[in-house]
Short mmCIF file of C-alpha atoms and ligand atoms in Angstrom, two decimals:
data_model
loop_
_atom_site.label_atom_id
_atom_site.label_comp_id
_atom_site.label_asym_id
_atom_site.label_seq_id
_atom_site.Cartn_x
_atom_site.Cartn_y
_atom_site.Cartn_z
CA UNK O 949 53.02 137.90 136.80
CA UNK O 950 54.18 137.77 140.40
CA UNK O 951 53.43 141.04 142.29
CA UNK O 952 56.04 142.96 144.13
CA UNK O 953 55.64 141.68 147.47
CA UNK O 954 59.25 143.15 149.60
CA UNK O 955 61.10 141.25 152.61
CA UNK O 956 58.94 141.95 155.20
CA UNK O 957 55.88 140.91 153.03
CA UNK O 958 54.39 144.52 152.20
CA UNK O 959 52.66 143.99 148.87
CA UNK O 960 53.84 147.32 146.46
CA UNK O 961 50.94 148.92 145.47
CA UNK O 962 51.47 152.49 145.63
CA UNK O 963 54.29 154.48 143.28
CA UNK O 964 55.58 158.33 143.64
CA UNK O 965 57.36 159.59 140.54
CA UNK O 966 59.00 163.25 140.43
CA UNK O 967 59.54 163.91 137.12
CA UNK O 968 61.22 166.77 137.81
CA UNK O 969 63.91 168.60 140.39
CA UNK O 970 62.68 172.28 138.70
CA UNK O 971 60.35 174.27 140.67
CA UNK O 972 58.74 177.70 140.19
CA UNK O 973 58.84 178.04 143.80
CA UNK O 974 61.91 178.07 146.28
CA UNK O 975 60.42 176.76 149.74
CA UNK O 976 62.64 177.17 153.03
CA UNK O 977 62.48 174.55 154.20
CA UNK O 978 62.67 172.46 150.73
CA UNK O 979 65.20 174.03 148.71
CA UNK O 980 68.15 176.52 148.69
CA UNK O 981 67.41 179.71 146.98
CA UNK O 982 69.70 178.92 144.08
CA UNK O 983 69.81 175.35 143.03
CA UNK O 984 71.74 173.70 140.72
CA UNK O 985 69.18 171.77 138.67
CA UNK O 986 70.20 168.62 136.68
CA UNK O 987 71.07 168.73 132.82
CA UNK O 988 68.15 167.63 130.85
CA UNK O 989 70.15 164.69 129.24
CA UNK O 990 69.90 162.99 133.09
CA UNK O 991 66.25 163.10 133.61
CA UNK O 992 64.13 160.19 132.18
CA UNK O 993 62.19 161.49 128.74
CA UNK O 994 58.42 161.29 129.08
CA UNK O 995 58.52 157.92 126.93
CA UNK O 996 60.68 156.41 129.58
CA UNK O 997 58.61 157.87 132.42
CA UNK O 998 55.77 156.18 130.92
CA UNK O 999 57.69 152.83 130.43
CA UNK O 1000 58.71 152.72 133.55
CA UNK O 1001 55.35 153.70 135.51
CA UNK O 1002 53.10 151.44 133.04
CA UNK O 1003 55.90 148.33 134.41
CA UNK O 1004 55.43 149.25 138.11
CA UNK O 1005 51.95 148.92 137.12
CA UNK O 1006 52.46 145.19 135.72
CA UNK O 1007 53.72 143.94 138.25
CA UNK O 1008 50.85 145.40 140.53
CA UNK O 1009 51.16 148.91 141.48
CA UNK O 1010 47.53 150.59 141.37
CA UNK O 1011 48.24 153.99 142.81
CA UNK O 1012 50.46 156.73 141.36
CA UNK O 1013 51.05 159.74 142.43
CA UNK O 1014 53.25 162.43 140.18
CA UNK O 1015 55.41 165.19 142.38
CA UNK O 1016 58.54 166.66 141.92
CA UNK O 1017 59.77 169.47 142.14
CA UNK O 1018 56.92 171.21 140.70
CA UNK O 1019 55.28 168.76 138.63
CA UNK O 1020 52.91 170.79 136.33
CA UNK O 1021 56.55 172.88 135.33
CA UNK O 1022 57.90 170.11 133.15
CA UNK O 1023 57.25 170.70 129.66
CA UNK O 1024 54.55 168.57 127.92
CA UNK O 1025 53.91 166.94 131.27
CA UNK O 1026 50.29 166.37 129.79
CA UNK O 1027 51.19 164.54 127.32
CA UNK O 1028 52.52 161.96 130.10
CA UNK O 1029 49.06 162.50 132.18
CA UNK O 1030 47.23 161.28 128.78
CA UNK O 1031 48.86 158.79 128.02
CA UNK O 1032 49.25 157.25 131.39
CA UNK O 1033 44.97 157.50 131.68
CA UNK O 1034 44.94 154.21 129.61
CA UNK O 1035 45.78 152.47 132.50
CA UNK O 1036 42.80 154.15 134.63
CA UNK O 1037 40.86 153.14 131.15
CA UNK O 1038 41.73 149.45 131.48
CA UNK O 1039 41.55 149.43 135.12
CA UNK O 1040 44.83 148.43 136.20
CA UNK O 1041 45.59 151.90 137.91
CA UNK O 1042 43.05 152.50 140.51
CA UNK O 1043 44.14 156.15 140.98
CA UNK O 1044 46.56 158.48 138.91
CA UNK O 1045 46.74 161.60 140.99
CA UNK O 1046 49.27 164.23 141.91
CA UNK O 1047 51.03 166.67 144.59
CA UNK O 1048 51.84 170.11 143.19
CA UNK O 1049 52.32 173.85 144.46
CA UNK O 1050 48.96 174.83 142.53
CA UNK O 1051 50.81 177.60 140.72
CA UNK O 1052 50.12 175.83 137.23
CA UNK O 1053 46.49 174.35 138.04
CA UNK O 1054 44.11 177.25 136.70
CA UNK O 1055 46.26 176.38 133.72
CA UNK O 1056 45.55 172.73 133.43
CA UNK O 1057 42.76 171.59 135.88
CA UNK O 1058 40.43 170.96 133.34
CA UNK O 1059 43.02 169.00 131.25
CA UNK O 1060 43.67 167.03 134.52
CA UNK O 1061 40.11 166.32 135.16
CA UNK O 1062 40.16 165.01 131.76
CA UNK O 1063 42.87 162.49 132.06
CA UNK O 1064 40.75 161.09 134.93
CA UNK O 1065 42.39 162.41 138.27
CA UNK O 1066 39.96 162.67 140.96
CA UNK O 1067 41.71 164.23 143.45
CA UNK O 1068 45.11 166.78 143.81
CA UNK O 1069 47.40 167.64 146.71
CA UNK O 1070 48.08 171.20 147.00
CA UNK O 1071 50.93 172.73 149.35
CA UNK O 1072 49.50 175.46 151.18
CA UNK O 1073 51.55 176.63 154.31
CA UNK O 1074 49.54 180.10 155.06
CA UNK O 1075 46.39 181.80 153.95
CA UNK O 1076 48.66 185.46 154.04
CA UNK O 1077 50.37 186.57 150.66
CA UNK O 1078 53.17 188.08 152.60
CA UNK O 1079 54.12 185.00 154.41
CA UNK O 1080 53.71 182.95 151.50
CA UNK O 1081 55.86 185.21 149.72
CA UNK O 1082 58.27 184.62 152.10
CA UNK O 1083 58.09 180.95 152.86
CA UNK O 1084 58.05 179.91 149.27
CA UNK O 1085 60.44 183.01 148.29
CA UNK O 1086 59.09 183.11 144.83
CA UNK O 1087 55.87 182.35 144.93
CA UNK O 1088 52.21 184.36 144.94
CA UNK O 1089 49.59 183.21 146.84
CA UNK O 1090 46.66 184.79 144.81
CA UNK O 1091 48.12 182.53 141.77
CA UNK O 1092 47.52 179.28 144.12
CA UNK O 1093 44.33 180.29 145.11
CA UNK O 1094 42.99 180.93 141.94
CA UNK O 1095 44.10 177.68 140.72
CA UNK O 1096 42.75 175.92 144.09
CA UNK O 1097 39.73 177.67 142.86
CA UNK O 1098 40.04 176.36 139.27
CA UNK O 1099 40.60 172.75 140.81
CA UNK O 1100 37.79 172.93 142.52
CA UNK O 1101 35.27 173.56 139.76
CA UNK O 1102 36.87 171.35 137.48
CA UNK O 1103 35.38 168.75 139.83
CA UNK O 1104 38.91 167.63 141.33
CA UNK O 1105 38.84 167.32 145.04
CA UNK O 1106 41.46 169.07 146.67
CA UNK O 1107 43.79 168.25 149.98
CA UNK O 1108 45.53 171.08 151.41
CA UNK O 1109 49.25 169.78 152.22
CA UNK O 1110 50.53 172.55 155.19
CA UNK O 1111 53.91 172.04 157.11
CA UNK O 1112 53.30 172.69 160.55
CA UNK O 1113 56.33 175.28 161.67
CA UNK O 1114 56.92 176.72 164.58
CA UNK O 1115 56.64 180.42 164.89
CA UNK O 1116 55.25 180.53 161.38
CA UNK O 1117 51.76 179.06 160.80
CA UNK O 1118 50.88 178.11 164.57
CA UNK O 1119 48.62 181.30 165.02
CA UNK O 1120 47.12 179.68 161.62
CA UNK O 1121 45.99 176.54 162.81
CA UNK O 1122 42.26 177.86 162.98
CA UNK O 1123 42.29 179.80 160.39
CA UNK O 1124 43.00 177.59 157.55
CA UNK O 1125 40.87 174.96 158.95
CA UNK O 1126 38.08 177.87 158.37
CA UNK O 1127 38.92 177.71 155.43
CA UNK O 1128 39.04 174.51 154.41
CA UNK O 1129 36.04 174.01 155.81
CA UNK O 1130 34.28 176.66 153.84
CA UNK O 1131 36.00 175.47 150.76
CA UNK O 1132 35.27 171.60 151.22
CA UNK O 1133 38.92 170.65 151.15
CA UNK O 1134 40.56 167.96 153.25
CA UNK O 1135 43.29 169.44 155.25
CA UNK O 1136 46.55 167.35 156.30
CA UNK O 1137 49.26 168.63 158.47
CA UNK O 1138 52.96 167.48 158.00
CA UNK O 1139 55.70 167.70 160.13
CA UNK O 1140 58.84 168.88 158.83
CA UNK O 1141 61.16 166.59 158.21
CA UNK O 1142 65.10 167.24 158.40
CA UNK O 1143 65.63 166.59 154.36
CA UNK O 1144 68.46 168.87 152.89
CA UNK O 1145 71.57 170.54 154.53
CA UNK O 1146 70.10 173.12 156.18
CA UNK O 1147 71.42 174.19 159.41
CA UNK O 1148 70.52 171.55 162.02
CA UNK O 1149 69.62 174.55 164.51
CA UNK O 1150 66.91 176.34 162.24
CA UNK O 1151 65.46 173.07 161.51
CA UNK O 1152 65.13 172.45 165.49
CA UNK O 1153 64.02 176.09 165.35
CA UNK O 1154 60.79 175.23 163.28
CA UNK O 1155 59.91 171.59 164.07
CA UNK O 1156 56.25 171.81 165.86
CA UNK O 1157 55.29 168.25 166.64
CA UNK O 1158 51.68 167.68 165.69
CA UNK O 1159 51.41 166.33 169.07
CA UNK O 1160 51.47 169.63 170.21
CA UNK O 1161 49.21 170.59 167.17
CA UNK O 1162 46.99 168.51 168.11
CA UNK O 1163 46.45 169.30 171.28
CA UNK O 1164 46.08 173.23 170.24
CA UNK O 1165 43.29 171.77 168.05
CA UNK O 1166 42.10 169.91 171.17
CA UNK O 1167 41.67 172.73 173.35
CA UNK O 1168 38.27 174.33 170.62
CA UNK O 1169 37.46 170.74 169.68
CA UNK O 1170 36.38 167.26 170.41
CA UNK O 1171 38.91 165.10 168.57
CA UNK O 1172 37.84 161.37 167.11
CA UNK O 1173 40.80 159.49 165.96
CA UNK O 1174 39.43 157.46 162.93
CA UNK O 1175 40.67 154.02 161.86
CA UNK O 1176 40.38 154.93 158.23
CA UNK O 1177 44.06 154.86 156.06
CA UNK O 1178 44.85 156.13 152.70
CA UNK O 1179 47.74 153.56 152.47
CA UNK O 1180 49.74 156.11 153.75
CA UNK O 1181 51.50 157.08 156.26
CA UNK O 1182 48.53 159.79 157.44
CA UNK O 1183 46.36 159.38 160.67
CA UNK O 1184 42.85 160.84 160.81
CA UNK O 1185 40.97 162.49 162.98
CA UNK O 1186 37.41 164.10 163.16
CA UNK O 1187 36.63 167.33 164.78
CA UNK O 1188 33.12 166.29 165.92
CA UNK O 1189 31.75 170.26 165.69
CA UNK O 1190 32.39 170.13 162.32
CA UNK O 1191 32.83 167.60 160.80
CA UNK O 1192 35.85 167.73 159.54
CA UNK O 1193 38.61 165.01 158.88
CA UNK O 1194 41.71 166.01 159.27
CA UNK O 1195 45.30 164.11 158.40
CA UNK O 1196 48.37 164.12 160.40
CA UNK O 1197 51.49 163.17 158.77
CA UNK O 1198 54.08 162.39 161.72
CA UNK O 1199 57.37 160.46 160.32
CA UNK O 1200 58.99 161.39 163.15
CA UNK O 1201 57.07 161.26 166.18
CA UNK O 1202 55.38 158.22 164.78
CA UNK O 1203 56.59 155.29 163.34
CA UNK O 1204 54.79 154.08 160.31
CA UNK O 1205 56.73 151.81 158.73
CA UNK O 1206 55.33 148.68 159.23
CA UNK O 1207 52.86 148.96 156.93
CA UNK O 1208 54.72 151.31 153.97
CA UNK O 1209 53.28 150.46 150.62
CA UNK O 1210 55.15 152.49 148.85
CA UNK O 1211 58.55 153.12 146.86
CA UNK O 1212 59.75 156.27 144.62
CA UNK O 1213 61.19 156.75 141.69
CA UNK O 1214 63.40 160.37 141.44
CA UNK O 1215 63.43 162.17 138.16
CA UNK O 1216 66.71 160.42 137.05
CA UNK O 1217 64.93 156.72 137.19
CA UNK O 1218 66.64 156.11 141.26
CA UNK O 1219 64.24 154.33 142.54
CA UNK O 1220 64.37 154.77 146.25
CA UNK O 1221 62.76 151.62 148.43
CA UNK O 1222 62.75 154.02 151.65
CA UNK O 1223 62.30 158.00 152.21
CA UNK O 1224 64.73 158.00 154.85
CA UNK O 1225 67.49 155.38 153.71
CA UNK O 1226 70.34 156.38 150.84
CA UNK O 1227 70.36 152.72 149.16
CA UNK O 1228 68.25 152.99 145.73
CA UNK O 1229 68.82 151.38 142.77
CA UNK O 1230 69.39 152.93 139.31
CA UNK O 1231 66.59 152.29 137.15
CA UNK O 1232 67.89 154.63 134.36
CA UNK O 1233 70.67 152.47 133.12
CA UNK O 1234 67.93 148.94 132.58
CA UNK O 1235 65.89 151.66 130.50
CA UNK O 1236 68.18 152.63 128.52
CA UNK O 1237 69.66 149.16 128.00
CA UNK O 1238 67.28 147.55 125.90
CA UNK O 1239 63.62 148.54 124.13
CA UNK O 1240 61.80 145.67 125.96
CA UNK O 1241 61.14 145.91 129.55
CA UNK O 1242 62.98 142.58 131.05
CA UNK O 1243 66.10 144.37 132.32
CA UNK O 1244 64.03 146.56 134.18
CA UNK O 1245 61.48 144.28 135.60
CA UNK O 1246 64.61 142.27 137.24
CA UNK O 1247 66.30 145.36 138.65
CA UNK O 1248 62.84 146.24 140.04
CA UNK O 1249 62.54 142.98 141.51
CA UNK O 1250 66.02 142.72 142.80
CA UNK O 1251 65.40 146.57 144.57
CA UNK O 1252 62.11 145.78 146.06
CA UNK O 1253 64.00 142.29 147.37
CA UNK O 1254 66.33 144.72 149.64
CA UNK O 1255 63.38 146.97 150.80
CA UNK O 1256 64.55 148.22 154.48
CA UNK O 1257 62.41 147.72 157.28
CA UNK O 1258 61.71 151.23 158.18
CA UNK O 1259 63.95 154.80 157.98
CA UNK O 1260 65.83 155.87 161.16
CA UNK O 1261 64.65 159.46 161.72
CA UNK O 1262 65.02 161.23 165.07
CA UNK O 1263 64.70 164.16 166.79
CA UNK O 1264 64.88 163.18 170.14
CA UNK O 1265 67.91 163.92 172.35
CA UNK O 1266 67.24 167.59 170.47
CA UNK O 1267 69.62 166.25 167.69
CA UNK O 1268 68.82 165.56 163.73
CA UNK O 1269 69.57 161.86 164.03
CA UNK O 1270 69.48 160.11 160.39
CA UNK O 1271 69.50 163.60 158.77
CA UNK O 1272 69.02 162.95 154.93
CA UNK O 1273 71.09 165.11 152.41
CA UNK O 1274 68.91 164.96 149.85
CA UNK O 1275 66.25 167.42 149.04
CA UNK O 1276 63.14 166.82 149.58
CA UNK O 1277 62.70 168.27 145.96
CA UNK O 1278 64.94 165.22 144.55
CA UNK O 1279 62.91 162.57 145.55
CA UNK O 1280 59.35 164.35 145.74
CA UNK O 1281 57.91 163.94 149.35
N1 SAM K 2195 56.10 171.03 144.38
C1 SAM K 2195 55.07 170.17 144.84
C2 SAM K 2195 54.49 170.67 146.14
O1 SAM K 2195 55.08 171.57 146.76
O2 SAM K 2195 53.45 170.14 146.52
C3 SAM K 2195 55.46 168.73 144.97
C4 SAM K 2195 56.81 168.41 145.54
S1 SAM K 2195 57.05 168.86 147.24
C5 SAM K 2195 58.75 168.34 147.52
C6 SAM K 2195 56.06 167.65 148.09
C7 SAM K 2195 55.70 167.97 149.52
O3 SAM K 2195 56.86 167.92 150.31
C8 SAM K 2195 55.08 169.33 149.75
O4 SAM K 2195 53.84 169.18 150.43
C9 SAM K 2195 56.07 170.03 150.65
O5 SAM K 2195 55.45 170.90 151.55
C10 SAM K 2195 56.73 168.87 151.34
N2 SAM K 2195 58.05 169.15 151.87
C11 SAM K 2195 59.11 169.69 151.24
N3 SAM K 2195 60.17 169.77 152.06
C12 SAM K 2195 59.77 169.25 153.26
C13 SAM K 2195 60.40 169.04 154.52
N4 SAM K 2195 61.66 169.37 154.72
N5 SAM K 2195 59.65 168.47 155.50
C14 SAM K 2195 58.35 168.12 155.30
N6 SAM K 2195 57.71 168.29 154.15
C15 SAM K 2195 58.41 168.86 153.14
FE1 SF4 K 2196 58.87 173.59 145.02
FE2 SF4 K 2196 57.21 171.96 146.28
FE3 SF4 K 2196 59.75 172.21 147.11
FE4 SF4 K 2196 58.09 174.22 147.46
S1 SF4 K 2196 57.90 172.21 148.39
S2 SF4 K 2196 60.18 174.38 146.62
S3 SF4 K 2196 56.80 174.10 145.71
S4 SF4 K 2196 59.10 171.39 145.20
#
């Protein structure tokens, strides 16, 4: 089988899959507080999920990653983490492995450990329940700890995921790296990205370039960049006094398309070839069309074929240049 190899000859390797828009939580700077979720009948069943994943897989993707939404909210989700473990089991999938809020993982860690993931992203913007609380406007934070907490002895390895905002979680820069540190989990800053229709001035109002994160971080510590990549779009660093490695995920300040390995698929089967384009291609329709996989094998082909070279976002000239509409919730991060 020919692998999925796109226009500017990046090989396809690595998958994201929300398989939902639902959430338990209602982030700012993610979604509205009341959303309009999509009627069951549009979302791809857990059969077709799998279908569609374990053909990404044929023709050579070896990293998934599950998101949403909130993944661990859709019903019977671990049914779709079991089943998909037979392709860990054969050793086609190198890593099956997932980005969630953490509100549902003293629930099913274990189960999770179980179906073979190694490792878990959890969102964690600030270490105080009353800023959670109000960042995530229906969330707890002693419900994500604990199941950080239950993560953690189930054996998964845990990444904290924190969106750098301005005015927000800069006095928490050393903090949570305390914390991490105590913990043992990898920390990764992201910089938020202007997804959504929020007001273009409030999302000026909390963009805080890691640049200037960095060089907070600078002023206590000796800073190593590392070579190392995940295949993602994340630069390391080490903070020689402790040890730690630390990620940086900069879409807009730095460009890191030329070596994206990645495509994702939304919870309606759009597979989108860029994060910061609109052109996807429907993949729910070739699903649905026929019980073998051909149909959708070709329109996978034929999507990966038009693969854009990179996404156009900007803030500079203190503008939201290639704004998205979407969510970030619709297409999972
Ligand atoms: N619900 C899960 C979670 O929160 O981890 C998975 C889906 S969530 C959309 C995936 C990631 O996107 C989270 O780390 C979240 O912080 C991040 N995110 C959401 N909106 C964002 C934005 N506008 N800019 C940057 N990151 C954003
Ligand atoms: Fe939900 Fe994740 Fe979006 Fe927050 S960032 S609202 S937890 S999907």
């Amino acid at each position: 089988m020919t692998p999925l190899i796109d226009p500017f000859a990046r090989p396809i390797s690595y998958l994201r899959v929300s398989v939902t828009d639902r959430c338990d939580f209602r982030c700012t700077y993610c979604m509205a507080e009341h959303m309009q979720f999509l009627p069951k009948k549009d979302l791809l069943t857990l059969e077709e999920l799998d279908r569609l994943c374990s053909t990404f897989i044929r023709l050579g993707v070896e990293k998934l990653r599950i998101t949403g939404g909130e993944p661990l909210v859709r019903r019977d989700i671990m049914t779709f983490f079991r089943t998909m473990s037979r392709h860990l089991d054969s050793g086609a999938l190198k890593e099956l492995t997932l980005t969630t809020n953490g509100s549902q993982l003293a629930r099913f860690a274990d189960e999770l450990a179980a179906c073979g993931i190694r490792r878990v992203n959890v969102s964690l913007d600030t270490l105080d329940p009353a800023k959670f609380a109000e960042i995530t406007r229906w969330g707890r934070l002693p419900q994500v700890l604990e199941g950080i907490a239950a993560a953690k002895r189930a054996g998964l390895r845990v990444k904290i995921n924190t969106v750098a905002l301005k005015g927000f979680n800069e006095d928490e820069l050393f903090p949570l790296l305390d914390w991490c540190a105590q913990e043992g989990h990898d920390l990764t800053f992201i910089e938020v990205m202007p997804m959504g229709e929020m007001g273009e001035e409030m999302r000026l109002d909390q963009y805080w370039p890691l640049k200037d994160l960095r060089a907070r971080l600078a002023e206590r510590f000796t800073l190593t960049d590392l070579a190392e990549r995940s295949g993602g779009p994340a630069r390391y660093v080490r903070i020689e006094e402790t040890g730690q490695k630390i990620g940086f995920i900069t879409p807009l300040t730095h460009n890191f398309c030329e070596s994206c390995n990645r495509v994702r698929v939304t919870c309606t089967g759009e597979l989108f070839m860029c994060l910061g384009q609109e052109d996807m291609a429907d993949l729910r329709a070739p699903l649905r069309a026929a019980a073998d996989d051909g149909v959708l094998e070709q329109a996978i082909r034929a999507a990966i074929a038009r693969k854009p070279k990179g996404h156009d976002f900007d803030y500079s000239r203190q503008k939201v240049a290639g704004q998205m509409s979407r969510h970030m919730s619709h297409t999972g991060g």
